[in-house]
mmCIF file of C-alpha atoms and ligand atoms in Angstrom:
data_model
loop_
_atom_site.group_PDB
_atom_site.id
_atom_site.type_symbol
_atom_site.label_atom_id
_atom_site.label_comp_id
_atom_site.label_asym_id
_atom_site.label_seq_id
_atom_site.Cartn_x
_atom_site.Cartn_y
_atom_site.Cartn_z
ATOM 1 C CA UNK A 833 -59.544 -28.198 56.384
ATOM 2 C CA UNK A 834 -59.779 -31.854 56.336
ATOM 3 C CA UNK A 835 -56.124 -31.989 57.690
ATOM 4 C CA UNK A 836 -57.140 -29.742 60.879
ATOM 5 C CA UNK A 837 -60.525 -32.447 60.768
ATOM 6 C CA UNK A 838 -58.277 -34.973 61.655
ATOM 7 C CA UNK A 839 -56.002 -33.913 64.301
ATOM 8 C CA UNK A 840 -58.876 -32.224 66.285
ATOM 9 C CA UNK A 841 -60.770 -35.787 66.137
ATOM 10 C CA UNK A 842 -57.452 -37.457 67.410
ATOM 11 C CA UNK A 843 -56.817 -34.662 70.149
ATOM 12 C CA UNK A 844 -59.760 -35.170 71.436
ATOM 13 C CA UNK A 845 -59.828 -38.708 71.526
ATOM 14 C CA UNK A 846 -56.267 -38.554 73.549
ATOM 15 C CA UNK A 847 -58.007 -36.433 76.026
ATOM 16 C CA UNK A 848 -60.801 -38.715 76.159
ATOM 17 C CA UNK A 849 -58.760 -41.502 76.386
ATOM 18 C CA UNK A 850 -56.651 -40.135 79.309
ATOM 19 C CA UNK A 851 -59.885 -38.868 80.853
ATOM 20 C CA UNK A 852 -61.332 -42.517 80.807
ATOM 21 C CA UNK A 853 -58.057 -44.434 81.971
ATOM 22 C CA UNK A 854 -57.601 -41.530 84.432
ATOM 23 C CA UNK A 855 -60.958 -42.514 85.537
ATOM 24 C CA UNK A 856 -60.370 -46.006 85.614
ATOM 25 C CA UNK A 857 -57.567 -45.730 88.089
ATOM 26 C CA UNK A 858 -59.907 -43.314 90.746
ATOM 27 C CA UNK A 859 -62.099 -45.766 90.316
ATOM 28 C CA UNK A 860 -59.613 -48.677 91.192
ATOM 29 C CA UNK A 861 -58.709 -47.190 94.315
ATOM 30 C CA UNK A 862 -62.301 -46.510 95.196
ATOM 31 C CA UNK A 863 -62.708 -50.286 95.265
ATOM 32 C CA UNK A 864 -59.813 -50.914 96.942
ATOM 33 C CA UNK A 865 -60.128 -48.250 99.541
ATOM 34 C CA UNK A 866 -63.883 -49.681 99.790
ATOM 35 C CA UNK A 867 -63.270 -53.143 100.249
ATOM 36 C CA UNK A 868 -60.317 -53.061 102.164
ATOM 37 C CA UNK A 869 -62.710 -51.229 104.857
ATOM 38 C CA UNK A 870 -65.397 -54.158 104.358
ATOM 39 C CA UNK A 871 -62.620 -56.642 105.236
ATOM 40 C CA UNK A 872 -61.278 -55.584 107.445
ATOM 41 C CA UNK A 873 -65.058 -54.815 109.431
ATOM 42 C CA UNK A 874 -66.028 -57.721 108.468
ATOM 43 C CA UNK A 875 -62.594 -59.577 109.829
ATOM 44 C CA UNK A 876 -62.865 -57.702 112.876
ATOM 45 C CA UNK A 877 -66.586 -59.035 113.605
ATOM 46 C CA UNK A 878 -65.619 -62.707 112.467
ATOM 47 C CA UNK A 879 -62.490 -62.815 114.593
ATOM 48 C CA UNK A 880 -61.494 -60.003 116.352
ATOM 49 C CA UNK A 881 -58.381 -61.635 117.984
ATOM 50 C CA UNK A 882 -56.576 -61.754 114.263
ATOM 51 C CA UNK A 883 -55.090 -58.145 113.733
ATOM 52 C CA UNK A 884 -54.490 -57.365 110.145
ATOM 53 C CA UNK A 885 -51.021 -55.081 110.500
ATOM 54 C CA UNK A 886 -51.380 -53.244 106.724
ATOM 55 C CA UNK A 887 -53.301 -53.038 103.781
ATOM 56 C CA UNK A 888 -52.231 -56.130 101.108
ATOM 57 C CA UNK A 889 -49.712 -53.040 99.162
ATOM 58 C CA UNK A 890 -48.971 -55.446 96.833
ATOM 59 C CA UNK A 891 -52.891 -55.679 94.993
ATOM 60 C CA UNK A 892 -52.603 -51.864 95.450
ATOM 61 C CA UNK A 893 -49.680 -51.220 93.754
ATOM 62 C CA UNK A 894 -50.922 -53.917 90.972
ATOM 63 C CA UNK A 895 -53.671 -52.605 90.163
ATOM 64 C CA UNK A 896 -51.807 -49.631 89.676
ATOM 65 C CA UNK A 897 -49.119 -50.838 88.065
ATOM 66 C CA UNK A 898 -51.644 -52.673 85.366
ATOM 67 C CA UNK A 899 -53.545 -49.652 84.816
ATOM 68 C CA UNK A 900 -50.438 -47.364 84.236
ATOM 69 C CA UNK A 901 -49.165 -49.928 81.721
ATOM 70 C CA UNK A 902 -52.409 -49.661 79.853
ATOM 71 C CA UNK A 903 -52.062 -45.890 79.863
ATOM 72 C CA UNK A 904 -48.432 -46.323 78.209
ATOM 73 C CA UNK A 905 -50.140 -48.898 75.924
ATOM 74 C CA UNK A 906 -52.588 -46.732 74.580
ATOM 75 C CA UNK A 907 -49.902 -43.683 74.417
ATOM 76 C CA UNK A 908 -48.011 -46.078 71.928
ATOM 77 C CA UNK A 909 -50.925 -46.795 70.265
ATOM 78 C CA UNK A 910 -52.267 -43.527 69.458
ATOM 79 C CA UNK A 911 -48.336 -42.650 68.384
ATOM 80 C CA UNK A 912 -48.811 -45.092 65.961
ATOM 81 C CA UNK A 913 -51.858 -44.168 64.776
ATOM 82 C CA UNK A 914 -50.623 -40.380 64.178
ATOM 83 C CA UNK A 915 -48.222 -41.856 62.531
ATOM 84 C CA UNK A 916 -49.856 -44.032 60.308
ATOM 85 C CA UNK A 917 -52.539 -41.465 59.883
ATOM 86 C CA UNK A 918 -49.923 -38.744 58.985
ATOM 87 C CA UNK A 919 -47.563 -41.078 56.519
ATOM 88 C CA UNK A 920 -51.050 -41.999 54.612
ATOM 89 C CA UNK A 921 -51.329 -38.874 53.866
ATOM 90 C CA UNK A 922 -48.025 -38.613 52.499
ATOM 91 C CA UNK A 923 -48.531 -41.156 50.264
ATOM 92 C CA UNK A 924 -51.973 -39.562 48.992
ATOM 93 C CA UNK A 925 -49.653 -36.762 47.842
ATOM 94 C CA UNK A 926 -47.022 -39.073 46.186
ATOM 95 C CA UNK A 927 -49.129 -40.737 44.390
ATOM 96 C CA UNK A 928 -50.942 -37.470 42.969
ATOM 97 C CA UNK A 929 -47.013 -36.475 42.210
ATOM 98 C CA UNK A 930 -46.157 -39.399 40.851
ATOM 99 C CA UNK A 931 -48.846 -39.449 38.577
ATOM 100 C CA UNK A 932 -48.757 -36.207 37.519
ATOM 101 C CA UNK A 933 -44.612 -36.748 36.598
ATOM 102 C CA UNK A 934 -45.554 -40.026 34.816
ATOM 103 C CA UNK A 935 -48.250 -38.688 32.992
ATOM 104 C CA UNK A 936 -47.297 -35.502 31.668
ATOM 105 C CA UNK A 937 -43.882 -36.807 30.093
ATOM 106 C CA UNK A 938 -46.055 -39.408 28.554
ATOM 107 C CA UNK A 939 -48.955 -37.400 27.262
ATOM 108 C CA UNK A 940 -46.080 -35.277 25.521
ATOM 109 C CA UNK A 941 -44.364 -38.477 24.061
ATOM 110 C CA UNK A 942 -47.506 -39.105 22.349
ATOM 111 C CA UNK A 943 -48.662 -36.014 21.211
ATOM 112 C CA UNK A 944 -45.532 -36.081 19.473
ATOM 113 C CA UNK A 945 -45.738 -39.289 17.919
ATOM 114 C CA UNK A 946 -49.378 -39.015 16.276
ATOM 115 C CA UNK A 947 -48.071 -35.598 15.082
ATOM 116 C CA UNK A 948 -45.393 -37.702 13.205
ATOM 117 C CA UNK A 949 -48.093 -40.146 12.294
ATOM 118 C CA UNK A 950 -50.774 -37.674 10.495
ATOM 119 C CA UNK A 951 -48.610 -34.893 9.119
ATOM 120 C CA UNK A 952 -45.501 -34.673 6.779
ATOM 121 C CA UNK A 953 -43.522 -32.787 9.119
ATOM 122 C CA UNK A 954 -40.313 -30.683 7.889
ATOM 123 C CA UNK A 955 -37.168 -32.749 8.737
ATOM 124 C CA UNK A 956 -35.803 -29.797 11.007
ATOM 125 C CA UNK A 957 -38.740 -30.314 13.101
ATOM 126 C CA UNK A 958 -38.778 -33.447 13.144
ATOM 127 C CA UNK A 959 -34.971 -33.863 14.417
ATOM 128 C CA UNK A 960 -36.617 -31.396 17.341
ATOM 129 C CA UNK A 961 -39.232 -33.540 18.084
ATOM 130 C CA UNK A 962 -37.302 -36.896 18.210
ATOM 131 C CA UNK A 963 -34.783 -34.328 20.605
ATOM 132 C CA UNK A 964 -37.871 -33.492 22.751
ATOM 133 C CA UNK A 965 -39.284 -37.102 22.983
ATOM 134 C CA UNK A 966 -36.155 -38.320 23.889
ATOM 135 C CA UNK A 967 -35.701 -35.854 27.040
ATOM 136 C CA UNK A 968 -39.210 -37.033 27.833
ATOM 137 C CA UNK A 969 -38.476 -40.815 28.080
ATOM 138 C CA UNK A 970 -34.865 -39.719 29.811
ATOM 139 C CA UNK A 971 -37.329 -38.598 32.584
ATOM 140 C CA UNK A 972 -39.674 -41.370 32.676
ATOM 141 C CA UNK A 973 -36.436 -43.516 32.974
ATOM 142 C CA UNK A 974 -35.356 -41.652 35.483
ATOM 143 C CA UNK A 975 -38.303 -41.786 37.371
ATOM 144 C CA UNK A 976 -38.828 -45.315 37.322
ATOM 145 C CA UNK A 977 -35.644 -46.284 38.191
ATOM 146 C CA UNK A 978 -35.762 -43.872 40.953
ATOM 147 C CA UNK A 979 -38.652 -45.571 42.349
ATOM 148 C CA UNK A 980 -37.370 -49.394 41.680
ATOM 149 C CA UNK A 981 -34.456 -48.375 43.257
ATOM 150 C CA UNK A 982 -36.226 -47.057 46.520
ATOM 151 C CA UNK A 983 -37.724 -50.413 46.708
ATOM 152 C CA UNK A 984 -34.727 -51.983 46.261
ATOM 153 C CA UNK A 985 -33.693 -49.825 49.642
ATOM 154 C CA UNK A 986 -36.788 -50.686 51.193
ATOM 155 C CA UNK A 987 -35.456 -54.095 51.504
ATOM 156 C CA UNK A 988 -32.062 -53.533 52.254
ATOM 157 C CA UNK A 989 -31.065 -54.888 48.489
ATOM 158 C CA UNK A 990 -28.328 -51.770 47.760
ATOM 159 C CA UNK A 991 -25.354 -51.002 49.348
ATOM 160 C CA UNK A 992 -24.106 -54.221 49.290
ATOM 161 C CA UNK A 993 -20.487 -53.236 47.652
ATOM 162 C CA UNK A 994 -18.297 -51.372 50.621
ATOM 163 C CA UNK A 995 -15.060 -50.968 49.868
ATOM 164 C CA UNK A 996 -11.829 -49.180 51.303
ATOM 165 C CA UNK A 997 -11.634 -45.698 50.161
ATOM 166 C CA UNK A 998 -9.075 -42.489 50.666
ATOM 167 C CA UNK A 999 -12.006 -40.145 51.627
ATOM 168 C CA UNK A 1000 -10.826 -37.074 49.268
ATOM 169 C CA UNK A 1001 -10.206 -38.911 46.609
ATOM 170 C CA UNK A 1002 -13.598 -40.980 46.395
ATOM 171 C CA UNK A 1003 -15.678 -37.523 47.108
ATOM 172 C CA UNK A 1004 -13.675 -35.809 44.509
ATOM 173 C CA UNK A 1005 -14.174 -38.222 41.876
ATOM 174 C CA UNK A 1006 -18.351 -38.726 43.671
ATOM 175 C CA UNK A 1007 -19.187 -35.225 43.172
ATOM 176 C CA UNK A 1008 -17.295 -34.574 39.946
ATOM 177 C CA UNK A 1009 -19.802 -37.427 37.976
ATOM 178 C CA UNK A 1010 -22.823 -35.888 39.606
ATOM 179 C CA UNK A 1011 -21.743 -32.696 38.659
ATOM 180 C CA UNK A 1012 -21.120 -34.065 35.011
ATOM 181 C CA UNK A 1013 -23.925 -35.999 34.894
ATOM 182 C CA UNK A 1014 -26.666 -33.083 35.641
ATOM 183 C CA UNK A 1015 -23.731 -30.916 32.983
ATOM 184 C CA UNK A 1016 -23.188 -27.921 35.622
ATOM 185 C CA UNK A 1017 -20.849 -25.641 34.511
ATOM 186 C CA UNK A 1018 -17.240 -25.664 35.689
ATOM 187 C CA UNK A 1019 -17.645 -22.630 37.699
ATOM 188 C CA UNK A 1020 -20.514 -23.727 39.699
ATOM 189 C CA UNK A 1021 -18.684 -26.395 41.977
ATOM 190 C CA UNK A 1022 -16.274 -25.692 44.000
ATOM 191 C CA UNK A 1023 -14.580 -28.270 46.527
ATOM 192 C CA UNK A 1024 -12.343 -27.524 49.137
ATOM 193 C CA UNK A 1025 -10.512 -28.661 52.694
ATOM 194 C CA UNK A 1026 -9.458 -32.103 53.548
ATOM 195 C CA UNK A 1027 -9.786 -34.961 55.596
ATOM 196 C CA UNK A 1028 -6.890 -37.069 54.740
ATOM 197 C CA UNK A 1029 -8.238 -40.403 55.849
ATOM 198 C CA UNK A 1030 -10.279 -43.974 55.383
ATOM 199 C CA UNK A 1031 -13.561 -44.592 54.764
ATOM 200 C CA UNK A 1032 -15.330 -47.597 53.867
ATOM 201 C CA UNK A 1033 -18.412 -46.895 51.458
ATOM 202 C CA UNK A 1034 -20.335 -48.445 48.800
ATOM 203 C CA UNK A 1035 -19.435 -45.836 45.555
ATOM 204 C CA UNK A 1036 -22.984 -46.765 43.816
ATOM 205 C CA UNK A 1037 -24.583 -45.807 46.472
ATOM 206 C CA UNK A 1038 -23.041 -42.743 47.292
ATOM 207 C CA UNK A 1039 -23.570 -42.102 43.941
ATOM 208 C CA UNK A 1040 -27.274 -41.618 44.047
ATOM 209 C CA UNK A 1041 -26.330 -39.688 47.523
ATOM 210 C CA UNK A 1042 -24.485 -36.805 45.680
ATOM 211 C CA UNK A 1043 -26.865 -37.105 42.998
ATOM 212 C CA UNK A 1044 -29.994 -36.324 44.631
ATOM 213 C CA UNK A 1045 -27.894 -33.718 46.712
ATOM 214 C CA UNK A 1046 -26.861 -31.792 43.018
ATOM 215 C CA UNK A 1047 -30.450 -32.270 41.646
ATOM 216 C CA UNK A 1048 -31.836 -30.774 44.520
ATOM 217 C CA UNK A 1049 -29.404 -27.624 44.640
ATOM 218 C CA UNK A 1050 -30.083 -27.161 40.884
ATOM 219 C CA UNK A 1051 -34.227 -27.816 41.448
ATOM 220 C CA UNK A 1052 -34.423 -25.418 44.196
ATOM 221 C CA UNK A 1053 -32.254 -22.326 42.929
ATOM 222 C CA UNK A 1054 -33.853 -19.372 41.032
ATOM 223 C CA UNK A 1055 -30.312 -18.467 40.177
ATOM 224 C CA UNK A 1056 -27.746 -20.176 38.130
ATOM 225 C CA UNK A 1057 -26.319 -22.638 40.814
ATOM 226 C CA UNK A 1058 -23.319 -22.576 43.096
ATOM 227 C CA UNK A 1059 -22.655 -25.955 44.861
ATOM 228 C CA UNK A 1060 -19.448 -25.843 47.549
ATOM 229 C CA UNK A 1061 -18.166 -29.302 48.695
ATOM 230 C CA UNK A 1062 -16.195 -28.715 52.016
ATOM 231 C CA UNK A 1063 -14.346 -31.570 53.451
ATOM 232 C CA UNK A 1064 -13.352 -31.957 57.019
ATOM 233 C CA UNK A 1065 -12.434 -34.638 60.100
ATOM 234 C CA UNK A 1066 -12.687 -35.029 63.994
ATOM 235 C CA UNK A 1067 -10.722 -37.391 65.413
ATOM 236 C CA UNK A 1068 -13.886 -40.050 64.712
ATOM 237 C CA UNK A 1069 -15.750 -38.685 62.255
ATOM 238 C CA UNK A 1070 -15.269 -37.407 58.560
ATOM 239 C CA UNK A 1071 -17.062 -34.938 57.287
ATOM 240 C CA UNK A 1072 -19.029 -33.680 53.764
ATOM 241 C CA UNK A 1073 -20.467 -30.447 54.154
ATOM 242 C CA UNK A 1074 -22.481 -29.698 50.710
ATOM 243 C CA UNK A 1075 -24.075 -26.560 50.457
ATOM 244 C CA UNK A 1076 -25.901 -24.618 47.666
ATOM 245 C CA UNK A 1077 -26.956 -20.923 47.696
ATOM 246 C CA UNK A 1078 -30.592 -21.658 46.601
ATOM 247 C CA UNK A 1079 -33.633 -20.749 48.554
ATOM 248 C CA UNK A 1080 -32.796 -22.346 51.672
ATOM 249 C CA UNK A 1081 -35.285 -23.811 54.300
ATOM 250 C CA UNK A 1082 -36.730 -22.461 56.970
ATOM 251 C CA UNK A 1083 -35.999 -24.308 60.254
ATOM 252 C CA UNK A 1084 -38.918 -25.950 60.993
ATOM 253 C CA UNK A 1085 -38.231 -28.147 58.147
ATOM 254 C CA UNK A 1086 -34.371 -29.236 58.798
ATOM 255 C CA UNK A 1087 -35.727 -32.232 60.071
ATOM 256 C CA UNK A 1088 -39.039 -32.982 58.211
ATOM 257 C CA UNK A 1089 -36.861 -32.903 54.383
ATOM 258 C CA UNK A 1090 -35.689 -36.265 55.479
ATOM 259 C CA UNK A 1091 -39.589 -37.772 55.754
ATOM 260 C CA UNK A 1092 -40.997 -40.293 53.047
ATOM 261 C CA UNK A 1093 -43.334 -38.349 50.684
ATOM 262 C CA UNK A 1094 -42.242 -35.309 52.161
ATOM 263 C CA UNK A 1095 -42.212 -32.075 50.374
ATOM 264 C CA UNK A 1096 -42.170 -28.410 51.416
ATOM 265 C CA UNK A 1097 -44.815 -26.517 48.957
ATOM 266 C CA UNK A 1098 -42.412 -24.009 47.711
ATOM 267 C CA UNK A 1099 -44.591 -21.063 46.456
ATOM 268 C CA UNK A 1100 -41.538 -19.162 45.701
ATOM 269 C CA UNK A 1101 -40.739 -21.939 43.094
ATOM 270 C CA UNK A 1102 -43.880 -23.482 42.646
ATOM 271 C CA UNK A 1103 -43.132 -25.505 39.122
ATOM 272 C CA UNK A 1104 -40.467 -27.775 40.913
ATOM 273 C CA UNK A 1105 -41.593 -31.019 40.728
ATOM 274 C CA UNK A 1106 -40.748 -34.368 42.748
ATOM 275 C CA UNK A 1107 -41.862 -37.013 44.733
ATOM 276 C CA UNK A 1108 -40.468 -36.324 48.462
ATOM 277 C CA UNK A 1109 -38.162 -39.401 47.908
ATOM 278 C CA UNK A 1110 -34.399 -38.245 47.434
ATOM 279 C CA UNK A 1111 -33.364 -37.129 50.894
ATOM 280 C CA UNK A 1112 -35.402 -39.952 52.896
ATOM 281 C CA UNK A 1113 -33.261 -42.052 50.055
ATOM 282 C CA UNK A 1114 -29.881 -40.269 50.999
ATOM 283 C CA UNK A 1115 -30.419 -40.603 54.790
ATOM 284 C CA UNK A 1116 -31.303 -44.164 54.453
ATOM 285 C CA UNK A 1117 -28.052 -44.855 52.394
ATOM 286 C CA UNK A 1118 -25.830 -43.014 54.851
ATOM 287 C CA UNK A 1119 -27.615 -44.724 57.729
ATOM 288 C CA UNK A 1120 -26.232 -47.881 56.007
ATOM 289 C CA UNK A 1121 -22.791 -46.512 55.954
ATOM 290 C CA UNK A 1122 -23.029 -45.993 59.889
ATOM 291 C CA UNK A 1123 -23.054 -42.060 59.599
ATOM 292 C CA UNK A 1124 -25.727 -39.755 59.718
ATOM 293 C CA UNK A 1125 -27.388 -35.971 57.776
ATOM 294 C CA UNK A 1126 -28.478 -33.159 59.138
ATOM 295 C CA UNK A 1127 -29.820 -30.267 56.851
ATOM 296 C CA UNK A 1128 -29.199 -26.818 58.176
ATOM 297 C CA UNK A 1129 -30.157 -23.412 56.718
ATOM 298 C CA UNK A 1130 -29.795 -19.408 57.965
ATOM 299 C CA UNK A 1131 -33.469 -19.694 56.255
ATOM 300 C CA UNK A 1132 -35.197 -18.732 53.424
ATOM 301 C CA UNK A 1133 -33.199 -17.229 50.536
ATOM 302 C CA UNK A 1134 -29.856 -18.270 52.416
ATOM 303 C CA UNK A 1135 -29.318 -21.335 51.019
ATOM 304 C CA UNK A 1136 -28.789 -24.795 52.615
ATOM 305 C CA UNK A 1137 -26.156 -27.069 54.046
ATOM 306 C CA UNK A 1138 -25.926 -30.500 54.253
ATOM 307 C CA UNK A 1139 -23.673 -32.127 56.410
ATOM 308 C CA UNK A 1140 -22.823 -35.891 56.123
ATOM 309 C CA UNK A 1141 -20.812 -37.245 59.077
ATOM 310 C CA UNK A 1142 -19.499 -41.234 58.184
ATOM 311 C CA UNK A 1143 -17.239 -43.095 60.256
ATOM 312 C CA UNK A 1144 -12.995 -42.880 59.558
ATOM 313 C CA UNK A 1145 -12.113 -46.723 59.006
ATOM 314 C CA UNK A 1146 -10.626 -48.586 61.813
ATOM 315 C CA UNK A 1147 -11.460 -45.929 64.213
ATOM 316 C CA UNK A 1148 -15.313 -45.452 64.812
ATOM 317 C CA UNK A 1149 -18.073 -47.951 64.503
ATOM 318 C CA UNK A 1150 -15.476 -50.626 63.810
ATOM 319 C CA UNK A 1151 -17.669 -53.846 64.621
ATOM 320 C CA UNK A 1152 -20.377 -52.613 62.363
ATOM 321 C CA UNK A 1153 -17.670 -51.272 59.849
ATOM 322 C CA UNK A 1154 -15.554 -54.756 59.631
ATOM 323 C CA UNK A 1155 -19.305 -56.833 59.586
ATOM 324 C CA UNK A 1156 -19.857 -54.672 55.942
ATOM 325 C CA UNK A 1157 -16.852 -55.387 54.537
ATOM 326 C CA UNK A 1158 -16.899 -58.884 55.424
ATOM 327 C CA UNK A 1159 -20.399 -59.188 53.757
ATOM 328 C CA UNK A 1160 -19.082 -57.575 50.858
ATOM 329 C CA UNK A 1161 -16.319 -60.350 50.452
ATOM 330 C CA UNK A 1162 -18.654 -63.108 50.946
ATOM 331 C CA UNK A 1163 -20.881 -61.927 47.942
ATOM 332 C CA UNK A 1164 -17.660 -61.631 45.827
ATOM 333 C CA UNK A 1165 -16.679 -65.025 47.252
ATOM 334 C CA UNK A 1166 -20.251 -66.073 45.877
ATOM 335 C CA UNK A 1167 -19.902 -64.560 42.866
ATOM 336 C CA UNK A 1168 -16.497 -65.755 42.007
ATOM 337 C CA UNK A 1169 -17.734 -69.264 42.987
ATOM 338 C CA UNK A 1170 -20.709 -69.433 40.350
ATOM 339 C CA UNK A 1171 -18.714 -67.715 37.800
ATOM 340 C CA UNK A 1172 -16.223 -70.244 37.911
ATOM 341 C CA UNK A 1173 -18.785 -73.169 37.341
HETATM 342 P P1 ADP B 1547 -38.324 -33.703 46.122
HETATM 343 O O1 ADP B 1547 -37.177 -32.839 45.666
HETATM 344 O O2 ADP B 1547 -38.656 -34.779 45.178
HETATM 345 O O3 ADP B 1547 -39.484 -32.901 46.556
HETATM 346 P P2 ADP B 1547 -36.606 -34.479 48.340
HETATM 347 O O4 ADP B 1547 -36.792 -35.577 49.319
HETATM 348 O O5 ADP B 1547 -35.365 -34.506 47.520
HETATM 349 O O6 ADP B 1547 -37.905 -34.498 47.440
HETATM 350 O O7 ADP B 1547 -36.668 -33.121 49.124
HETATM 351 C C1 ADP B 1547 -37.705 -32.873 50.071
HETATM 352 C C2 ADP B 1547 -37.985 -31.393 50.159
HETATM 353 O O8 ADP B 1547 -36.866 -30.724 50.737
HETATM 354 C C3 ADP B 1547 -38.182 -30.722 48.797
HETATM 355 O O9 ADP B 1547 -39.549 -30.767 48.421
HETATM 356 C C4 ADP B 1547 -37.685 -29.307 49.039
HETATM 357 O O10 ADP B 1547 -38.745 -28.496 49.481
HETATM 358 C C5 ADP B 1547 -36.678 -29.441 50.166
HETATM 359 N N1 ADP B 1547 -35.285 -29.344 49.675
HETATM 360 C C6 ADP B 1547 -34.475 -30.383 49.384
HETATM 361 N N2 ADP B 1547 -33.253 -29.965 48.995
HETATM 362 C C7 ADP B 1547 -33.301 -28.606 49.046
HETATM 363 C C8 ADP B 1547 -32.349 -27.570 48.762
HETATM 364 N N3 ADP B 1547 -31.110 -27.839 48.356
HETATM 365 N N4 ADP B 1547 -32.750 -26.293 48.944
HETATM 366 C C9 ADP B 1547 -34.002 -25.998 49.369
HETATM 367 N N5 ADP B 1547 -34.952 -26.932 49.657
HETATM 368 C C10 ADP B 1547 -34.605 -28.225 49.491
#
């Protein structure tokens, strides 16, 4: 309600606006129109001999010029605005998320502990409460870091470690961790194709890229989970095509996934929690490799595909390519230098 509040308030103040700086410029050539007939009458009664060939174009087109440049002005401005407007929004919602994540892990933590505290509890229950508490705070941690470690992006601070990489290799051994990491079952992942080239990445990094990519497929699946890793080149490009056979998205969100804060309320799963962070996170890391994602998905039920496209080394995007590496070496350089004294 409040949401549809807003945009009909900044509708109509674009139309108003447009209305007013439409107005402006009738208005403009009314006075121009207006006066050029009052000079020139009066010009003609002063001195008739001087004949004045045109109108002076160039105040015309000026004043046009000026007030079409405000109109572009205040198109940018109320972009921005939406914008702002929209992404405050967002972070209304994050912070209710984030809240709720950080709380409820915490609440449970201590209901836990002041049951230890007042009662004699039986060892075996004990053992699974010190279990349970200890998933808890593995999720708080988790959290937190996840949210250091966006600010760390924010300001350009990760991905600061490219190397040279043989591109089946490093996604092989990439997705293989994440899918140990979040303990999937052999069966589940299945990797296949080849692109039998370079790439230059930074492996941390891509780390929390296939991550986020696994957590997600296992988050939003009803059924056990089935993750393919495809692997594919153009003469340019090579290519990570991740897909999952969860409960897809419907198109109108391909795009939006990528937002900060954004989330898609999920009725069909509505107890999956998160913050809207992990795929603005993985686009901004593959930005910083010089590649790009794009989510696709036949649509609901039909699960989802994600398809990373990074540049081969020494082939595309070589300038920006060679200036990573080279940044790379002068931190080791660094590095090496204050080690040594
Ligand atoms: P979060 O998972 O914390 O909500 P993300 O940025 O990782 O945030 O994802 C944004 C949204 O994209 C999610 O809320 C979810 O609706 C949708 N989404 C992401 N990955 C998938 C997937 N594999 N299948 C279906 N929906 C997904």
């Amino acid at each position: 309600m409040k949401k549809s509040h807003s945009l009909l308030f900044l509708i109509l103040a674009f139309i108003f606006a447009q209305i007013a700086w439409m107005g402006l410029l009738g208005l403009w050539i009314y006075w121009y129109v207006s006066n050029y007939i009052i000079f020139e009458q009066v010009g003609d009664k002063l001195s008739p001999q001087i004949a004045l060939d045109s109108p002076n174009v160039f105040v015309f087109v000026g004043g046009i010029v000026l007030i079409v440049l405000i109109a572009v002005a205040m198109f940018f401005i109320f972009r921005n605005l939406t914008v702002h407007i929209k992404l405050t929004k967002l972070y209304d919602n994050f912070i209710a998320n984030i809240t709720h994540e950080l709380k409820s892990p915490l609440s449970s933590i201590q209901l836990y502990l002041e049951t230890l505290n007042v009662k004699e509890v039986p060892l075996e229950k004990r053992n699974d409460f010190l279990r349970l508490m200890m998933k808890d705070a593995n999720r708080l941690n988790k959290l937190i870091n996840s949210i250091l470690e966006i600010s760390r992006l924010e300001q350009k601070r990760i991905a600061h470690d490219y190397h040279v990489y043989d591109t089946d290799e490093i996604v092989l051994q990439l997705v293989r961790n994440s899918a140990e990491q979040f303990k999937l079952p052999k069966n589940a992942l299945n990797i296949n194709g080849s692109a039998s080239c370079k790439c230059v990445l930074d492996k941390d990094a891509m780390q929390i890229v296939f991550d986020n990519l696994t957590d997600n497929a296992i988050k939003y699946s009803k059924q056990p989970v089935e993750i393919s890793v495809k692997l594919a080149r153009n003469p340019k490009k090579f290519m990570i095509e991740f897909s999952d056979k969860g409960i897809g998205i419907s198109q109108k969100y391909h795009n939006k996934i990528f937002q900060k804060f954004n989330r898609i309320d999920n009725k069909d799963i509505p107890n999956v929690k998160g913050t809207g962070l992990g795929l603005y996170w993985v686009k901004e890391i593959i930005k910083l490799h010089g590649g790009k994602i794009t989510a696709y998905s036949e649509g609901k039920e039909k699960g989802t595909n994600f398809i990373i496209e990074l540049p081969i080394y020494m082939t595309s995007k070589k300038f920006y390519i060679n200036s990573l590496l080279r940044r790379t070496a002068k931190k080791e350089k660094i590095m090496v230098e204050t080690d040594g004294e």
